[in-house]
PDB file of C-alpha atoms and ligand atoms in Angstrom:
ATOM      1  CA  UNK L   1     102.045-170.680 -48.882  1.00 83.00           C
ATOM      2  CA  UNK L   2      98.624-169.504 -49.444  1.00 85.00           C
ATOM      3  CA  UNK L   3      95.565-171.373 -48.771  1.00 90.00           C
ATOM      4  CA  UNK L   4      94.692-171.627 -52.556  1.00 88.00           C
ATOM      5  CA  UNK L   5      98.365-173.603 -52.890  1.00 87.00           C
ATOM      6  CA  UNK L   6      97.119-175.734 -49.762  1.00 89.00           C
ATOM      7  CA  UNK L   7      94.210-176.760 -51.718  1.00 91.00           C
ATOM      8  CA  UNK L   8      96.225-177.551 -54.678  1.00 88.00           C
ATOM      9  CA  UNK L   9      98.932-180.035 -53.183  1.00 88.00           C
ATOM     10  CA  UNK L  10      95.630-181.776 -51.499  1.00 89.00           C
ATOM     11  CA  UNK L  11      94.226-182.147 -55.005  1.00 88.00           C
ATOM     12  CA  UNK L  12      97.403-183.348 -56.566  1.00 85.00           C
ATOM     13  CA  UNK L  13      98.398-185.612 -53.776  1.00 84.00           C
ATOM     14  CA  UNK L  14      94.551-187.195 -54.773  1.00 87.00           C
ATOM     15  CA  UNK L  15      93.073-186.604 -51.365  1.00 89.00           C
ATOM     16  CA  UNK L  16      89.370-184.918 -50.681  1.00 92.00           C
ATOM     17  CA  UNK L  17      89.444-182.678 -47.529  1.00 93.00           C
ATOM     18  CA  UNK L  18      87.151-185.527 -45.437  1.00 94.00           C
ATOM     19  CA  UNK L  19      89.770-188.075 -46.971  1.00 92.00           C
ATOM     20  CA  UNK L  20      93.023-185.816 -45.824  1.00 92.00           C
ATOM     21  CA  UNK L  21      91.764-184.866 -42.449  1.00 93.00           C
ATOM     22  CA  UNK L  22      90.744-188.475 -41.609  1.00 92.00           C
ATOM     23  CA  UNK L  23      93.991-188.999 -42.341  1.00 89.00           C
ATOM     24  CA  UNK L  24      95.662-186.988 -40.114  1.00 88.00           C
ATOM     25  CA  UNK L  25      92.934-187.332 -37.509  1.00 91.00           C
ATOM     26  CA  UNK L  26      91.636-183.411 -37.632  1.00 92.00           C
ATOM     27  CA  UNK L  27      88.513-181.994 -38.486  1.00 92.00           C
ATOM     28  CA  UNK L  28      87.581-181.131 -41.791  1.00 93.00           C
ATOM     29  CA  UNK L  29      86.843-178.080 -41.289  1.00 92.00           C
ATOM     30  CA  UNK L  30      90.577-177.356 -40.163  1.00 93.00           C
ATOM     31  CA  UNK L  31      91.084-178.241 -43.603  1.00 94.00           C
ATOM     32  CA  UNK L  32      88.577-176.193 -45.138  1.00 93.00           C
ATOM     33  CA  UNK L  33      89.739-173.363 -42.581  1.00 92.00           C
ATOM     34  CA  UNK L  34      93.378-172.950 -43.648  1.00 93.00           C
ATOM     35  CA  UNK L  35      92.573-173.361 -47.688  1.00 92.00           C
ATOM     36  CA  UNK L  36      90.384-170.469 -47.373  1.00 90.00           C
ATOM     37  CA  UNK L  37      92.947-168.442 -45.699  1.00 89.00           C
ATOM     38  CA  UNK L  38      95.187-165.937 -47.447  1.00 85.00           C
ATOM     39  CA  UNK L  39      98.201-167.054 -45.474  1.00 85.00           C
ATOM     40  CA  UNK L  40      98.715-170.615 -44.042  1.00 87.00           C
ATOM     41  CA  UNK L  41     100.731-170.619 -40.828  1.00 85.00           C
ATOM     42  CA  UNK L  42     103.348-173.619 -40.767  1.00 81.00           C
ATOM     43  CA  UNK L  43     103.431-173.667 -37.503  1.00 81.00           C
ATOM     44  CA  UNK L  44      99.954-174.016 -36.837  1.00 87.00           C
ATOM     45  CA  UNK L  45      99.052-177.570 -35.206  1.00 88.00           C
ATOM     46  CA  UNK L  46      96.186-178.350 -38.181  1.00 92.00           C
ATOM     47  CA  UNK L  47      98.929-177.786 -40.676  1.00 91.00           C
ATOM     48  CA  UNK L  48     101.873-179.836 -38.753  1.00 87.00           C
ATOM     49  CA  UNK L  49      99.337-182.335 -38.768  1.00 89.00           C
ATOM     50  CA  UNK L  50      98.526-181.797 -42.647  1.00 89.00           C
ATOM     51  CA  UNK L  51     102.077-181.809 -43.323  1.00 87.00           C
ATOM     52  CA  UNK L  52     102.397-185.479 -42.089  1.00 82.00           C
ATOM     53  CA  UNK L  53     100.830-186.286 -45.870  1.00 82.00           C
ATOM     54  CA  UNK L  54     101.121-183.390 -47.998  1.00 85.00           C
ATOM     55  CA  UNK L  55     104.261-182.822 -48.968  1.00 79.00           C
ATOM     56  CA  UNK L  56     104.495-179.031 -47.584  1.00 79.00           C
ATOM     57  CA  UNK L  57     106.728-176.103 -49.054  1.00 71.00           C
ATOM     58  CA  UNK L  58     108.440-174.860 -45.131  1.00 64.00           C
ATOM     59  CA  UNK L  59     109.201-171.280 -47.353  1.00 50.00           C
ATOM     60  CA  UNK L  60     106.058-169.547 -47.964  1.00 48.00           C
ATOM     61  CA  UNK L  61     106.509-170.262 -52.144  1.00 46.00           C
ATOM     62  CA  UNK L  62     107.081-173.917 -53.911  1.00 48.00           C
ATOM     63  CA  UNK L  63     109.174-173.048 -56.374  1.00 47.00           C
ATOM     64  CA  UNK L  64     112.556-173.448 -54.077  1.00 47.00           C
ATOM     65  CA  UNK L  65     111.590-176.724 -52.911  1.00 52.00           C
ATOM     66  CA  UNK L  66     111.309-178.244 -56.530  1.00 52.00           C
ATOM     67  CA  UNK L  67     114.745-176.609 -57.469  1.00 52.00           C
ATOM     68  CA  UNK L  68     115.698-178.130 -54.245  1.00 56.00           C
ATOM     69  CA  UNK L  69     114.488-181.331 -56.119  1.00 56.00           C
ATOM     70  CA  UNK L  70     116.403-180.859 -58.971  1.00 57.00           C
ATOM     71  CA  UNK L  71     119.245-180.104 -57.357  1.00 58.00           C
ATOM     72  CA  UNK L  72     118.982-183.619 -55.816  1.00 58.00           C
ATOM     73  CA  UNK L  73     118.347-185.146 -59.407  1.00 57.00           C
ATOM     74  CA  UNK L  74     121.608-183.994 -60.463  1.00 59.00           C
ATOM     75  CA  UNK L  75     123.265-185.158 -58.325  1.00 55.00           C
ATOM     76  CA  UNK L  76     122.040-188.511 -59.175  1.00 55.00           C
ATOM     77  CA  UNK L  77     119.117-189.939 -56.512  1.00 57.00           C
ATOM     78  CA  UNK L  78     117.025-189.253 -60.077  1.00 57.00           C
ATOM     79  CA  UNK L  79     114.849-191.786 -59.578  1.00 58.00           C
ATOM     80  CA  UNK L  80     112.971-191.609 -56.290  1.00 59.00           C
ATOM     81  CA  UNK L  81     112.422-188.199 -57.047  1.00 63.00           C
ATOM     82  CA  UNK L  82     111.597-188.545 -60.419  1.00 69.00           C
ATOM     83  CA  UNK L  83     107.421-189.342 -59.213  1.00 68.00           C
ATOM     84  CA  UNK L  84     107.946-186.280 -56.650  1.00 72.00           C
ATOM     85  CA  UNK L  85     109.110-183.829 -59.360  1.00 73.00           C
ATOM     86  CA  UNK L  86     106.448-184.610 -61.517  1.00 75.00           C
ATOM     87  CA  UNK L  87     103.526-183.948 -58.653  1.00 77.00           C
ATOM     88  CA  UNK L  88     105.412-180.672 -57.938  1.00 79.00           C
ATOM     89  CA  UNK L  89     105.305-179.498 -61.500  1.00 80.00           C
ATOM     90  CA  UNK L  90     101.378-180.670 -61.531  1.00 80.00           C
ATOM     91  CA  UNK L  91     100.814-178.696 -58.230  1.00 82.00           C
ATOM     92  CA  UNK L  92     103.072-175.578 -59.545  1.00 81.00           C
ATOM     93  CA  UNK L  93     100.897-175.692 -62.645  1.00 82.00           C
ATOM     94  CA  UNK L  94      97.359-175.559 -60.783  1.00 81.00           C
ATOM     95  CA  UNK L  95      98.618-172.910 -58.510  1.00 82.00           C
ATOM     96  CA  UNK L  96      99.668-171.155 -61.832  1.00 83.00           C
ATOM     97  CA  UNK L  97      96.202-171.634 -63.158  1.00 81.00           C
ATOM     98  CA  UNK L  98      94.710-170.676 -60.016  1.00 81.00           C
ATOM     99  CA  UNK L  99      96.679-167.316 -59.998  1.00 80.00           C
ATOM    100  CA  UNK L 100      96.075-166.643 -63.412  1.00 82.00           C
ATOM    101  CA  UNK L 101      92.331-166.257 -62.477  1.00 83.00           C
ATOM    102  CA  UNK L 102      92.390-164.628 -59.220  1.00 85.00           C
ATOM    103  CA  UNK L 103      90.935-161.407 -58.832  1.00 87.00           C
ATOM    104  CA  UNK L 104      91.684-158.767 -56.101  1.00 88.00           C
ATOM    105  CA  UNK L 105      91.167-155.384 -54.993  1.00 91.00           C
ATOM    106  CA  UNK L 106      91.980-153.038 -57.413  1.00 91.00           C
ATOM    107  CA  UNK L 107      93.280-150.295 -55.122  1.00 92.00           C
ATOM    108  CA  UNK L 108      93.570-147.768 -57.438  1.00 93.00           C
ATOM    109  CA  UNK L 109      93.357-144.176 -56.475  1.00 91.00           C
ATOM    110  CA  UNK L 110      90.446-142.428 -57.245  1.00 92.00           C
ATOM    111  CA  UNK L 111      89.754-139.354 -58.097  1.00 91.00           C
ATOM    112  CA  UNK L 112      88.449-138.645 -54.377  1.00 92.00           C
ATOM    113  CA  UNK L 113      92.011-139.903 -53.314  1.00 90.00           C
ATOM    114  CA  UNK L 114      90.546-143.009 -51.856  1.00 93.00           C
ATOM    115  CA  UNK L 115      91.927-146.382 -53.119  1.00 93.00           C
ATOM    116  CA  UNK L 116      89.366-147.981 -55.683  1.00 95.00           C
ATOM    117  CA  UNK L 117      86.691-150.938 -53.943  1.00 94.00           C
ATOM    118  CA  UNK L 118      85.909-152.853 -57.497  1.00 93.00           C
ATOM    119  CA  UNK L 119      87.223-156.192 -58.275  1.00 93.00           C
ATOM    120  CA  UNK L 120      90.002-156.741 -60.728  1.00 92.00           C
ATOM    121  CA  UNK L 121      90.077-158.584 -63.998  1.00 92.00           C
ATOM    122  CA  UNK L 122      90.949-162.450 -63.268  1.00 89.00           C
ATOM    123  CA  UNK L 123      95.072-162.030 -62.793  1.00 86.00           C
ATOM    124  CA  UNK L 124      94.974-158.667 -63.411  1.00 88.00           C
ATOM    125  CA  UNK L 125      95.523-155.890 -60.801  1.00 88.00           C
ATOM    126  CA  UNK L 126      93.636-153.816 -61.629  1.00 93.00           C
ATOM    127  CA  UNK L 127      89.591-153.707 -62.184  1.00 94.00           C
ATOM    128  CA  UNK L 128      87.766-152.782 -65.797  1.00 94.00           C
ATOM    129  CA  UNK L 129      87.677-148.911 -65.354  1.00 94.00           C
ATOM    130  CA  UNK L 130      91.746-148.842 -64.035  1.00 94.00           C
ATOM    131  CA  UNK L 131      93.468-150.595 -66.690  1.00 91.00           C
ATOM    132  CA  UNK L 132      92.492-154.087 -66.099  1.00 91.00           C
ATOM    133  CA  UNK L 133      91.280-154.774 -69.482  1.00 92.00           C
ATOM    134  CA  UNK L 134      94.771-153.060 -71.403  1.00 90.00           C
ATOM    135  CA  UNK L 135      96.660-155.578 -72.881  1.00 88.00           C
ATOM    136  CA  UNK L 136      99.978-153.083 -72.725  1.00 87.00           C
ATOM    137  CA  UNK L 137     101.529-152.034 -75.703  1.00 90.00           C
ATOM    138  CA  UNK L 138     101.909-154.605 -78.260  1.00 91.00           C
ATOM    139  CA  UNK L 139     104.105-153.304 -81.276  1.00 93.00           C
ATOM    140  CA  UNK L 140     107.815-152.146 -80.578  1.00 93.00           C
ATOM    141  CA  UNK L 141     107.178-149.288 -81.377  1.00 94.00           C
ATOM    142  CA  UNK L 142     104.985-149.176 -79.025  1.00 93.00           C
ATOM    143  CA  UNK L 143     106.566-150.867 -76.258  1.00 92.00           C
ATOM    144  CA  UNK L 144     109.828-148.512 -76.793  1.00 94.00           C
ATOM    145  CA  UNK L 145     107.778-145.877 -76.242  1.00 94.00           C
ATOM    146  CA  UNK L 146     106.134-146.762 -72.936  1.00 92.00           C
ATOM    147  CA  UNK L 147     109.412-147.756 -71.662  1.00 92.00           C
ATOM    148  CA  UNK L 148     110.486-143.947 -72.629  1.00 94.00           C
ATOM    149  CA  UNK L 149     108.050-142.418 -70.948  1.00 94.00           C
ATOM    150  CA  UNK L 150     108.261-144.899 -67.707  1.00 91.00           C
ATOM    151  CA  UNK L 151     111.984-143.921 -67.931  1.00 94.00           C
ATOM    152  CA  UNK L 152     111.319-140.206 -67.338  1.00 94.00           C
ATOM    153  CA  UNK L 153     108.259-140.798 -65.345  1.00 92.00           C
ATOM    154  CA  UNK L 154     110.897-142.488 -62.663  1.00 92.00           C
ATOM    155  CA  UNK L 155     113.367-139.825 -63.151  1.00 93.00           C
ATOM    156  CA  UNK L 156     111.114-137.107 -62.409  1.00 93.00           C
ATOM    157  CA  UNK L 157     110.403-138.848 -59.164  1.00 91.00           C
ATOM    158  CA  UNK L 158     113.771-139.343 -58.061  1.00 92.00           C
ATOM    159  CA  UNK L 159     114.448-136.080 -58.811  1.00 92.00           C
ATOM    160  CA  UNK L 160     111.297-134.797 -56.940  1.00 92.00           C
ATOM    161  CA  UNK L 161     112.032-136.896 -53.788  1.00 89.00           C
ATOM    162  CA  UNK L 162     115.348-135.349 -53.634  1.00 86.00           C
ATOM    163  CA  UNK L 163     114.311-131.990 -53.421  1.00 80.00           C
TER     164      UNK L 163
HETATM  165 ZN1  LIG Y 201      89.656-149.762 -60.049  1.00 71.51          ZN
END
């Protein structure tokens, strides 16, 4: 779970951070501290304490949990879980919308051989000068032809690798 996901079951559970760490008798800026972090630690004592209202993925992704859910729905406790499901899908969409936006390091290599420093497009990997803005081929023809030459691009490296 990343700290932007934190932030997002807060906010669909209704709570501010003050409201959420009064709660759980922390300091808000324990709560502030972990959504800004890239990686929250479950174990952490701040988040154990969290997790006594949020209702917090233990694998580092949601997604399992609410097929975890729906695993339970079919097999017929549909509707106490009904109200859960629906703040999971509501939290799985924000953290979808939040993701869609983010931007990161590029990382491309340069021509120096050094990995590139600029920001990328929002939920792109790569920045404005390394692809970031390509939308990727669009026609069949032209998407049969990318996957053509990504097909031999691949083979030439296996068969480079090997040698
Ligand atoms: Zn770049």
């Amino acid at each position: 779970m990343t700290g932007a996901e934190l932030a997002a079951i807060r906010k669909a559970a209704g709570l501010s951070q003050t409201e959420l760490a009064g709660r759980v008798g922390i300091g808000r800026h324990a709560v502030s501290y972990w959504e800004c972090k890239r990686e929250v630690e479950r174990g952490a004592w701040a988040v154990e304490r969290m997790a006594q209202v949020l209702a917090l993925p233990d694998a580092p992704v949601i997604v399992p949990l609410r097929i975890s859910f729906v695993e339970r729905q079919q097999h017929g406790t549909a509707d106490q879980d009904a109200a859960v499901l629906a703040m999971l899908q509501a939290v799985e969409d924000q953290v979808k919308a939040i993701r869609a936006n983010r931007r990161v390091r590029c990382g491309a290599k340069t021509r120096k051989g050094a990995a590139c420093r600029m920001r990328s497009e929002p939920g792109k990997r790569r920045c404005k000068f390394h692809g970031g803005k390509s939308t990727g081929a669009k026609t069949a023809e032209g998407k049969a032809r990318i996957a053509e030459a990504q097909c031999r691009r691949w083979a030439r490296w296996r068969w480079e690798r090997r040698q």
